[in-house]
Amino acid sequence: MLSAFEMNLSALAFISLLVAMFLIYNTITTNAIRRRREIGILRALGLGASEVFLLFLLEALLIGILGSALGVALGIALATYTLSSVAGTITALYIYVSVKSVNIDWQVVVLSFAVGVIASVASAFFPALEVYRVHPRETFHVQAFEQKFSFNLRRIVAISLSLLLLGIGFAQLPSVDGKPIFGYASAICAILGFALLSPELITLSRGILERLAKHLFGIEGKLAASNLAESLNRTATAVSALMVAVAMLIGISVMVGSFRQTVVYWVDQTLKADVFIAPAERFAVGSNVPIAREVLDYVSKLPETKAVDAFSARPITLEGKPTVLCAPNFETVKACTKLLFRTGNDEEILNEVINNSQSLLVTEVFANKFGYREGDSLTLISPTGTRRYRIAGVYYDYASDRGLIAMHRPYFEKFWQDDKLNNIGVYLHDKSQAERIVQQIRAEFADRAPILAYSNFGLRSRVLDVFDQTFAITYVLQFVAMIVAAMGVISSLMAIIFERRREIGMLRAVGASVDQVRNMTLIEAGLMGILASALGITCGFVLALILIYVINLQSFGWTIQVHLPIAAISGAGALVMITALVSGWIPARYAMRLAIAEQVRFE
């Protein structure tokens, strides 16, 4: 389970790295276009194409070395900042950990540094290859590179569709040793496939964007929409980088939101007891610390008590994998609460496990991880001998990702000869007395038995706190991806303005105002944000489905009901637009300050 948790964090970090690769690709491409005349002169003077190719790869290598060194330093700082959050998550879900400081593993540092450098060089390969193939004469033509890029659109679309189909195929494959390797491959194919659709999207939407922008913003809007398609190589890369960040934001938001709503529904349906009691030493899920028997006797005799459910749990190993054998009182469960079964009639299933000592229940997580279904036979070794049990039903549970086998408590005590208690649920005649009873129980056993007592409301809050803490680290990774994508927008617009200096000078010379030049740049940034949002939201939904139905299901065994967090999606769209416009402000200021005479003196 810990390895799956670590792998999920690594996968999210990889998506951030993917966004950074788009930025490096864009940077190298921008440099190639800015220096095309210089390259042409050097080629004309005898510099070989292979030497130019190596020149750009070396530049990417230097960027990778500097960026990776800075990334390692920032990573250590970020690890220090998030240490308590991640440690709390592991303690809440897996095993108690107490960490005071970051332990730097130099093997991980070297590996991370190497991955950053390799990613940087790999990102520069295609721009460098394009420079290698270009004829010296073409370097003096502004649109030569863009024309080559446009001619490759069909090939790019074909690669995109192939990646999407490959992603669908990967999503159908099972896990490898409990790890969703093909699920991650499916997610990567989906992200790359949608990213490569951005040039085609910009081209197809050109007419609509020009008419819409002209209607809303006048001639500045029409020029901005036209410029978006004219500089396709750079704008498409920036849109792709921003799209990946949006897809990551939407995908994780939908997955986390759906998971949270599923957990809330599960809590509402199953946690019906008014007071919950657990041992104070219970640092982690699945611990086997017992509660003193006197606690059960005390709460059972309270006049406010309607019913009591004594719960036992014992970690066991089945087929070489860890799981938990638990023993609730199913008569109390039937009378006072509700289990959410995958199939079958609730009452019939509970009657079977109550009346038949050879029947039991398992959770959905257990069924998925061990490959059992309703009606299958399960063999367990108890202190009194080996017995075969019939699985009467499979129910949904989100308390443990190791899976639970649930046996009626009287049969558990008989065959396992174990009457230790791990949790107690108390049902009251008057639910409004829950907080008072909690305080009474705490006061009664403050000096005699170390226990934790929660009201129903308190436990629900605790469950959601643990849930939110678990996914807190993902928001940091989303923020990093958005910052990197914003840098991509700035880089693209700066390159576009640098290339259009003469054009901007001519516009100023024939009467365009400084404000119009600024607005044109900001509108172009806004249009990039709109396209990135449209493509990113679509990709984000696909990514969410992969996360929910492939990666999470194979990693943890939970089925999550899809829920669309409209507020989060709307917020993501607004955030992308704000990011694009803020990113466009710096290039817009640069465009405003261009001197007319200097830009048009060639004319």
XYZ file of C-alpha atoms in Angstrom:
603
model
C 0.000 0.000 0.000
C 2.805 2.402 0.845
C 4.455 1.703 -2.500
C 1.172 2.464 -4.287
C 0.871 5.726 -2.331
C 4.446 6.668 -3.273
C 3.853 5.728 -6.906
C 0.748 7.940 -7.101
C 2.769 10.912 -5.821
C 5.511 10.111 -8.326
C 2.964 9.980 -11.155
C 1.645 13.432 -10.233
C 5.196 14.758 -10.102
C 5.817 13.270 -13.554
C 2.903 15.272 -14.965
C 4.524 18.437 -13.597
C 7.763 17.345 -15.303
C 5.816 16.858 -18.534
C 4.590 20.461 -18.353
C 8.181 21.585 -17.814
C 9.256 19.641 -20.912
C 6.779 21.642 -22.978
C 8.342 24.806 -21.583
C 11.881 23.677 -22.483
C 10.727 22.664 -25.958
C 9.175 26.085 -26.393
C 12.306 27.839 -25.105
C 14.647 26.005 -27.486
C 12.258 26.568 -30.401
C 12.063 30.255 -29.538
C 15.845 30.529 -29.448
C 16.098 28.756 -32.794
C 13.713 31.238 -34.399
C 15.285 34.282 -32.748
C 18.744 33.251 -33.946
C 17.784 32.014 -37.411
C 19.761 34.772 -39.160
C 22.770 34.059 -36.972
C 22.434 30.347 -37.764
C 22.183 31.105 -41.481
C 25.319 33.248 -41.407
C 27.248 30.592 -39.469
C 26.085 27.891 -41.889
C 27.081 30.068 -44.847
C 30.538 30.524 -43.296
C 31.024 26.773 -43.084
C 29.534 25.612 -39.774
C 28.140 22.107 -40.245
C 24.516 21.112 -39.638
C 25.574 18.527 -37.049
C 27.495 21.202 -35.149
C 24.383 23.409 -35.061
C 22.406 20.394 -33.837
C 24.903 19.806 -31.029
C 24.909 23.520 -30.208
C 21.212 23.465 -29.365
C 21.461 20.183 -27.476
C 24.303 21.629 -25.396
C 22.148 24.655 -24.671
C 19.377 22.341 -23.480
C 21.944 20.429 -21.427
C 22.994 23.632 -19.649
C 19.354 24.536 -19.030
C 18.787 21.043 -17.661
C 21.811 21.207 -15.353
C 20.909 24.632 -13.952
C 17.188 23.863 -13.746
C 17.718 20.465 -12.140
C 20.125 21.906 -9.568
C 17.574 24.567 -8.674
C 14.802 21.962 -8.723
C 16.671 19.702 -6.297
C 17.169 22.621 -3.899
C 13.517 23.668 -4.141
C 12.452 20.027 -3.830
C 14.314 19.636 -0.539
C 12.732 22.876 0.697
C 9.279 21.681 -0.413
C 9.856 18.303 1.258
C 10.666 20.091 4.509
C 7.511 22.193 4.193
C 5.207 19.215 3.436
C 6.900 16.727 5.784
C 4.324 16.893 8.559
C 1.417 16.635 6.105
C 2.737 13.511 4.366
C 3.781 11.909 7.681
C 0.287 12.549 9.029
C -1.254 10.934 5.958
C 0.905 7.804 6.292
C 0.127 7.607 10.020
C -3.601 7.965 9.407
C -3.735 5.382 6.631
C -0.893 2.907 7.024
C 1.554 2.917 9.923
C 2.626 5.288 12.671
C 5.635 7.416 11.706
C 7.379 10.146 13.662
C 9.658 12.262 11.470
C 11.424 15.354 12.758
C 13.545 16.307 9.751
C 14.061 15.470 6.093
C 16.481 12.609 5.481
C 18.197 13.349 2.173
C 18.741 10.227 0.075
C 21.556 11.166 -2.287
C 20.651 8.357 -4.665
C 17.225 9.948 -5.096
C 18.842 13.380 -5.490
C 21.191 12.113 -8.209
C 18.357 10.249 -9.949
C 16.105 13.333 -9.871
C 18.923 15.500 -11.202
C 19.588 13.006 -14.003
C 15.895 12.776 -14.926
C 15.700 16.575 -15.133
C 18.761 16.802 -17.377
C 17.603 13.953 -19.634
C 14.104 15.465 -19.898
C 15.628 18.816 -20.855
C 17.794 17.324 -23.614
C 14.910 15.154 -24.854
C 12.632 18.215 -25.040
C 15.192 19.997 -27.227
C 15.718 17.098 -29.626
C 12.997 17.945 -32.157
C 13.689 21.718 -32.313
C 17.390 20.923 -32.741
C 16.551 18.365 -35.423
C 14.489 20.967 -37.283
C 17.424 23.386 -37.223
C 19.673 20.564 -38.438
C 17.433 19.915 -41.439
C 16.802 23.529 -42.489
C 18.669 24.932 -45.503
C 20.785 28.053 -44.785
C 18.680 30.017 -47.291
C 15.477 29.268 -45.350
C 16.870 30.799 -42.169
C 16.376 34.259 -43.680
C 12.625 33.698 -44.157
C 10.493 34.464 -41.130
C 7.732 31.968 -41.829
C 9.837 29.030 -43.045
C 9.679 27.194 -39.723
C 5.957 27.868 -39.313
C 5.236 26.559 -42.823
C 7.117 23.341 -42.077
C 5.173 22.995 -38.834
C 1.845 23.566 -40.641
C 2.720 20.976 -43.289
C 3.163 18.402 -40.479
C -0.295 18.982 -38.978
C -1.801 15.816 -40.448
C 1.059 13.742 -39.112
C 0.683 15.363 -35.681
C -3.064 14.619 -35.642
C -2.405 11.008 -36.677
C 0.117 10.598 -33.847
C -2.370 12.185 -31.434
C -5.188 9.813 -32.378
C -2.806 6.846 -32.211
C -1.773 7.821 -28.684
C -5.409 8.158 -27.597
C -6.248 4.713 -29.001
C -3.159 3.271 -27.328
C -4.294 4.852 -24.048
C -7.684 3.141 -24.358
C -5.909 -0.175 -24.868
C -3.636 0.318 -21.855
C -6.666 1.122 -19.666
C -8.071 -2.369 -20.318
C -4.981 -4.183 -19.011
C -4.701 -5.506 -15.417
C -2.267 -4.303 -12.764
C 1.282 -5.634 -12.443
C 1.914 -6.963 -8.918
C -0.848 -4.699 -7.620
C 0.609 -1.601 -9.296
C -1.364 0.141 -12.068
C 1.574 0.377 -14.490
C -0.674 0.317 -17.558
C -3.020 2.792 -15.884
C -0.186 5.311 -15.687
C 0.736 4.528 -19.307
C -2.893 5.164 -20.276
C -2.877 8.525 -18.466
C 0.376 9.572 -20.168
C -0.983 8.595 -23.599
C -4.164 10.584 -22.939
C -2.233 13.682 -21.865
C 0.180 13.543 -24.813
C -2.637 12.733 -27.245
C -4.712 15.740 -26.217
C -1.623 17.966 -26.084
C -0.840 17.155 -29.714
C -4.384 18.152 -30.697
C -3.757 21.801 -29.802
C -2.314 22.837 -33.231
C -5.334 21.367 -35.010
C -7.713 23.002 -32.522
C -6.108 26.414 -33.088
C -6.314 25.962 -36.867
C -9.938 24.774 -36.894
C -11.132 27.476 -34.499
C -9.363 30.337 -36.293
C -12.427 31.562 -38.192
C -14.719 31.404 -35.162
C -12.182 33.118 -32.903
C -11.519 35.890 -35.430
C -15.227 36.700 -35.801
C -15.900 36.471 -32.076
C -12.835 38.503 -31.083
C -13.587 41.179 -33.698
C -17.175 41.449 -32.465
C -16.079 41.805 -28.836
C -12.816 43.761 -29.115
C -12.703 45.275 -32.588
C -9.696 45.146 -34.882
C -7.328 44.309 -31.986
C -9.318 41.138 -31.368
C -9.251 40.079 -35.026
C -5.496 40.625 -35.267
C -4.907 38.722 -32.014
C -6.924 35.715 -33.232
C -5.128 35.806 -36.581
C -1.717 35.999 -34.909
C -2.602 32.956 -32.809
C -2.790 30.775 -35.922
C 0.073 32.481 -37.761
C 2.565 31.593 -35.007
C 1.219 28.076 -34.640
C 4.379 26.343 -33.463
C 4.872 28.558 -30.422
C 1.238 29.213 -29.537
C 0.371 25.508 -29.844
C 3.194 24.593 -27.475
C 2.068 27.165 -24.908
C -1.551 26.035 -25.235
C -0.411 22.414 -24.784
C 1.567 23.236 -21.638
C -1.349 25.176 -20.182
C -3.711 22.398 -21.270
C -1.689 19.760 -19.400
C -1.815 21.901 -16.250
C -5.591 22.353 -16.665
C -6.094 18.627 -17.306
C -4.093 17.785 -14.184
C -6.130 20.286 -12.170
C -9.487 19.054 -13.501
C -8.575 15.359 -13.376
C -7.421 15.450 -9.777
C -10.281 17.762 -8.731
C -12.901 15.431 -10.225
C -11.217 12.352 -8.739
C -10.780 13.872 -5.277
C -14.248 15.453 -5.353
C -15.850 12.177 -6.444
C -13.922 10.220 -3.814
C -14.915 12.710 -1.127
C -18.604 12.598 -2.062
C -18.468 8.789 -2.117
C -16.874 8.733 1.346
C -19.446 11.237 2.655
C -22.285 9.047 1.344
C -20.655 5.939 2.829
C -20.231 7.665 6.202
C -23.847 8.848 6.156
C -25.137 5.352 5.383
C -22.889 3.180 7.555
C -21.628 5.166 10.561
C -24.909 5.314 12.446
C -23.689 4.853 16.025
C -24.018 7.973 18.175
C -20.789 7.407 20.131
C -17.593 5.675 18.959
C -14.897 4.418 21.319
C -11.377 3.300 20.341
C -8.122 2.706 22.255
C -5.927 5.789 22.632
C -2.894 3.774 21.435
C -4.477 3.261 18.039
C -1.961 5.266 16.010
C -2.674 3.619 12.685
C -5.408 1.867 10.775
C -5.511 -1.846 11.545
C -3.706 -1.791 14.878
C -4.781 -4.529 17.259
C -4.744 -2.641 20.571
C -7.717 -3.826 22.701
C -10.192 -1.811 24.752
C -10.627 -2.769 28.394
C -13.707 -4.941 28.953
C -14.878 -2.595 31.723
C -15.512 0.101 29.092
C -18.021 -2.157 27.321
C -19.681 -3.041 30.623
C -19.940 0.629 31.577
C -21.532 1.897 28.346
C -23.885 -1.107 28.167
C -25.342 -0.187 31.577
C -25.934 3.485 30.815
C -29.673 4.270 30.871
C -29.255 6.346 27.693
C -27.896 3.334 25.768
C -30.185 1.688 23.229
C -27.721 -0.841 21.756
C -23.992 -1.551 21.683
C -21.871 -2.947 18.837
C -18.586 -4.444 20.037
C -16.102 -4.715 17.165
C -12.929 -6.793 16.959
C -10.212 -6.690 14.297
C -7.225 -8.941 13.790
C -4.585 -8.528 11.042
C -4.059 -11.770 9.140
C -2.189 -12.957 6.067
C -4.114 -14.629 3.274
C -2.473 -15.976 0.125
C 0.687 -14.114 1.089
C -1.028 -10.713 1.307
C -2.075 -8.770 4.430
C -5.732 -8.233 5.234
C -7.930 -7.814 8.318
C -10.410 -10.214 9.911
C -13.052 -8.244 11.798
C -16.004 -9.260 13.947
C -18.944 -6.870 14.319
C -22.233 -7.892 15.874
C -24.398 -8.237 12.775
C -27.616 -8.306 14.796
C -26.854 -4.761 15.952
C -25.771 -3.832 12.419
C -29.069 -5.121 11.020
C -31.145 -3.277 13.615
C -29.318 0.040 13.800
C -27.209 0.710 10.718
C -26.847 -0.132 7.031
C -24.198 -1.784 4.886
C -23.972 -0.895 1.199
C -23.854 -4.218 -0.653
C -22.615 -4.557 -4.195
C -25.463 -6.922 -5.121
C -28.225 -8.841 -3.363
C -30.899 -8.197 -0.743
C -29.504 -6.585 2.419
C -31.793 -8.379 4.874
C -31.278 -11.822 3.337
C -27.499 -11.417 3.334
C -27.378 -10.288 6.975
C -29.742 -13.077 8.064
C -27.427 -15.624 6.443
C -24.281 -14.435 8.241
C -26.193 -14.213 11.547
C -27.749 -17.686 11.336
C -25.002 -19.596 9.511
C -21.608 -19.961 11.165
C -20.064 -20.894 7.793
C -20.992 -17.606 6.080
C -19.254 -14.251 6.190
C -18.939 -10.941 4.354
C -15.996 -9.278 2.621
C -15.429 -5.704 1.538
C -15.176 -4.637 -2.081
C -11.474 -3.891 -1.579
C -10.866 -7.464 -0.428
C -12.878 -8.874 -3.338
C -10.914 -6.836 -5.881
C -7.491 -7.539 -4.403
C -7.959 -11.262 -3.796
C -10.245 -12.039 -6.734
C -13.304 -13.295 -4.813
C -16.979 -12.783 -5.649
C -20.346 -13.322 -3.992
C -20.959 -17.036 -3.415
C -17.293 -18.072 -3.557
C -15.686 -20.218 -0.865
C -12.949 -18.816 1.360
C -10.657 -20.938 3.550
C -9.435 -19.489 6.858
C -7.122 -20.998 9.447
C -8.326 -20.407 13.025
C -6.937 -21.564 16.393
C -9.624 -24.267 16.393
C -8.880 -25.540 12.881
C -9.205 -24.812 9.183
C -12.694 -23.914 7.956
C -14.302 -23.067 4.628
C -16.696 -20.150 4.525
C -19.185 -18.963 1.954
C -18.996 -15.300 0.955
C -22.605 -14.239 1.463
C -22.076 -10.684 0.251
C -19.618 -7.994 -0.762
C -20.097 -4.525 0.713
C -18.508 -1.150 0.060
C -16.073 0.091 2.683
C -13.492 2.897 2.668
C -11.979 2.374 6.119
C -9.095 0.163 4.994
C -7.309 -0.364 1.694
C -6.151 -3.805 2.841
C -9.658 -5.241 2.672
C -11.824 -6.688 5.453
C -13.297 -10.118 6.130
C -16.320 -9.667 8.405
C -17.631 -12.522 10.596
C -20.537 -12.439 13.073
C -19.010 -11.761 16.483
C -20.317 -14.855 18.358
C -18.767 -17.155 15.723
C -15.498 -15.227 15.831
C -15.269 -15.622 19.611
C -16.102 -19.325 19.301
C -13.666 -20.301 16.551
C -10.891 -17.779 17.187
C -11.267 -17.908 20.984
C -10.730 -14.165 21.090
C -12.984 -11.755 22.986
C -10.737 -8.673 22.807
C -12.422 -5.461 21.651
C -10.943 -2.910 19.260
C -13.881 -0.545 18.800
C -17.237 0.064 20.425
C -20.246 1.732 18.842
C -22.958 3.017 21.169
C -26.507 3.729 19.961
C -28.529 6.112 22.147
C -32.244 6.554 22.678
C -31.760 10.319 22.384
C -29.128 11.274 19.792
C -28.931 14.822 21.123
C -27.198 13.466 24.239
C -24.178 12.188 22.265
C -21.733 14.971 23.202
C -22.691 14.755 26.885
C -22.200 10.971 26.905
C -18.801 11.375 25.200
C -17.649 13.772 27.921
C -19.026 11.444 30.591
C -17.136 8.433 29.181
C -13.902 10.416 28.851
C -14.162 11.619 32.443
C -14.977 8.132 33.753
C -11.920 6.471 32.179
C -9.453 9.364 32.133
C -7.256 7.712 34.763
C -8.204 4.058 34.330
C -8.272 3.171 30.620
C -6.698 5.234 27.819
C -9.470 5.549 25.236
C -10.654 7.902 22.522
C -14.348 8.742 22.453
C -16.041 10.601 19.594
C -19.578 11.620 18.905
C -21.007 10.735 15.494
C -20.424 14.295 14.329
C -16.885 14.297 15.715
C -15.980 11.044 13.965
C -17.411 12.230 10.650
C -15.330 15.382 10.928
C -12.258 13.276 11.749
C -12.852 11.021 8.720
C -13.087 14.009 6.369
C -10.057 15.667 7.998
C -7.989 12.542 7.318
C -9.317 12.463 3.755
C -8.447 16.111 3.098
C -5.015 15.635 4.663
C -4.383 12.659 2.386
C -4.821 14.705 -0.788
C -3.323 17.975 0.450
C 0.037 17.247 -1.201
C -1.610 16.980 -4.634
C -2.598 20.654 -4.532
C 1.078 21.629 -4.243
C 1.890 19.636 -7.380
C -1.034 21.241 -9.223
C 0.247 24.680 -8.229
C 3.732 23.840 -9.531
C 2.291 22.678 -12.866
C 0.250 25.876 -13.221
C 3.275 28.093 -12.507
C 5.362 26.247 -15.102
C 2.531 26.541 -17.645
C 2.290 30.288 -16.982
C 5.996 30.577 -17.755
C 5.280 28.817 -21.045
C 2.664 31.438 -21.967
C 5.100 34.254 -21.125
C 7.859 32.613 -23.168
C 5.599 32.081 -26.202
C 4.194 35.601 -26.247
C 7.632 37.141 -25.765
C 8.903 35.126 -28.730
C 5.923 36.130 -30.856
C 6.382 39.816 -30.050
C 10.123 39.597 -30.680
C 9.420 38.143 -34.104
C 6.735 40.741 -34.878
C 8.719 43.765 -33.824
C 8.670 45.191 -37.338
C 4.972 44.414 -37.757
C 4.155 46.106 -34.445
C 6.284 49.080 -35.483
C 4.370 49.357 -38.768
C 1.041 49.204 -36.921
C 2.205 51.987 -34.619
C 3.429 54.006 -37.604
C 0.039 53.860 -39.360
C -1.857 54.928 -36.260
C -2.198 52.051 -33.786
C -2.051 53.288 -30.207
C 0.027 51.870 -27.378
C -3.179 50.673 -25.723
C -4.219 48.791 -28.868
C -0.860 46.996 -29.006
C -1.224 46.064 -25.333
C -4.819 44.901 -25.808
C -3.861 42.812 -28.829
C -1.282 40.922 -26.773
C -3.619 40.429 -23.814
C -6.437 39.222 -26.075
C -4.078 36.703 -27.645
C -3.144 35.464 -24.166
C -6.824 35.232 -23.269
C -7.610 33.235 -26.409
C -4.792 30.853 -25.531
C -6.392 30.455 -22.109
C -9.805 29.721 -23.665
C -8.406 27.059 -25.997
C -6.312 25.524 -23.213
C -9.387 25.432 -20.954
C -11.553 23.750 -23.605
C -8.951 21.109 -24.395
C -7.793 20.795 -20.779
C -11.276 20.279 -19.327
C -11.976 17.552 -21.896
C -8.629 15.880 -21.210
C -9.191 16.363 -17.480
C -12.436 14.376 -17.566
C -10.705 11.560 -19.439
C -7.831 11.676 -16.948
C -10.330 11.592 -14.053
C -11.978 8.460 -15.472
C -8.561 6.783 -15.749
C -7.697 7.827 -12.190
C -11.031 6.577 -10.820
C -11.701 3.395 -12.782
C -8.137 2.213 -13.460
C -5.406 3.683 -11.245
C -7.282 4.001 -7.935
C -9.229 0.785 -8.434
C -6.046 -1.189 -9.169
C -3.999 0.569 -6.449
C -6.486 0.507 -3.575
C -9.507 -1.549 -4.693
C -12.070 1.212 -4.099
C -14.967 1.933 -6.433
C -15.598 5.660 -6.597
C -18.882 7.108 -7.821
C -18.189 9.899 -10.322
C -19.269 13.317 -9.109
C -18.710 16.500 -11.093
C -17.580 19.324 -8.785
C -19.048 22.197 -10.796
C -17.532 24.812 -8.490
C -14.047 23.312 -8.874
C -14.386 23.082 -12.664
C -15.621 26.673 -12.917
C -12.846 27.787 -10.601
C -10.265 25.958 -12.713
C -11.511 27.686 -15.867
C -11.358 31.069 -14.164
C -7.894 30.310 -12.770
C -6.596 29.414 -16.228
C -7.954 32.629 -17.726
C -6.421 34.695 -14.936
C -3.119 32.830 -15.338
C -3.107 33.435 -19.096
C -3.956 37.137 -18.770
C -1.434 37.749 -15.991
C 1.172 35.877 -18.031
C 0.304 38.027 -21.039
C 0.836 41.273 -19.133
C 4.658 41.067 -19.200
C 4.865 40.568 -22.997
C 2.198 43.259 -23.436
C 4.321 45.752 -21.509
C 7.312 44.819 -23.657
C 5.278 45.377 -26.842
C 4.106 48.786 -25.612
C 7.684 49.979 -25.106
C 8.979 49.102 -28.576
C 10.330 52.218 -30.311
C 8.595 52.852 -33.654
C 11.603 54.314 -35.471
C 13.919 51.483 -34.478
C 11.513 48.777 -35.643
C 10.667 50.293 -39.059
C 14.048 51.749 -40.064
C 14.573 48.852 -42.496
C 11.450 49.973 -44.368
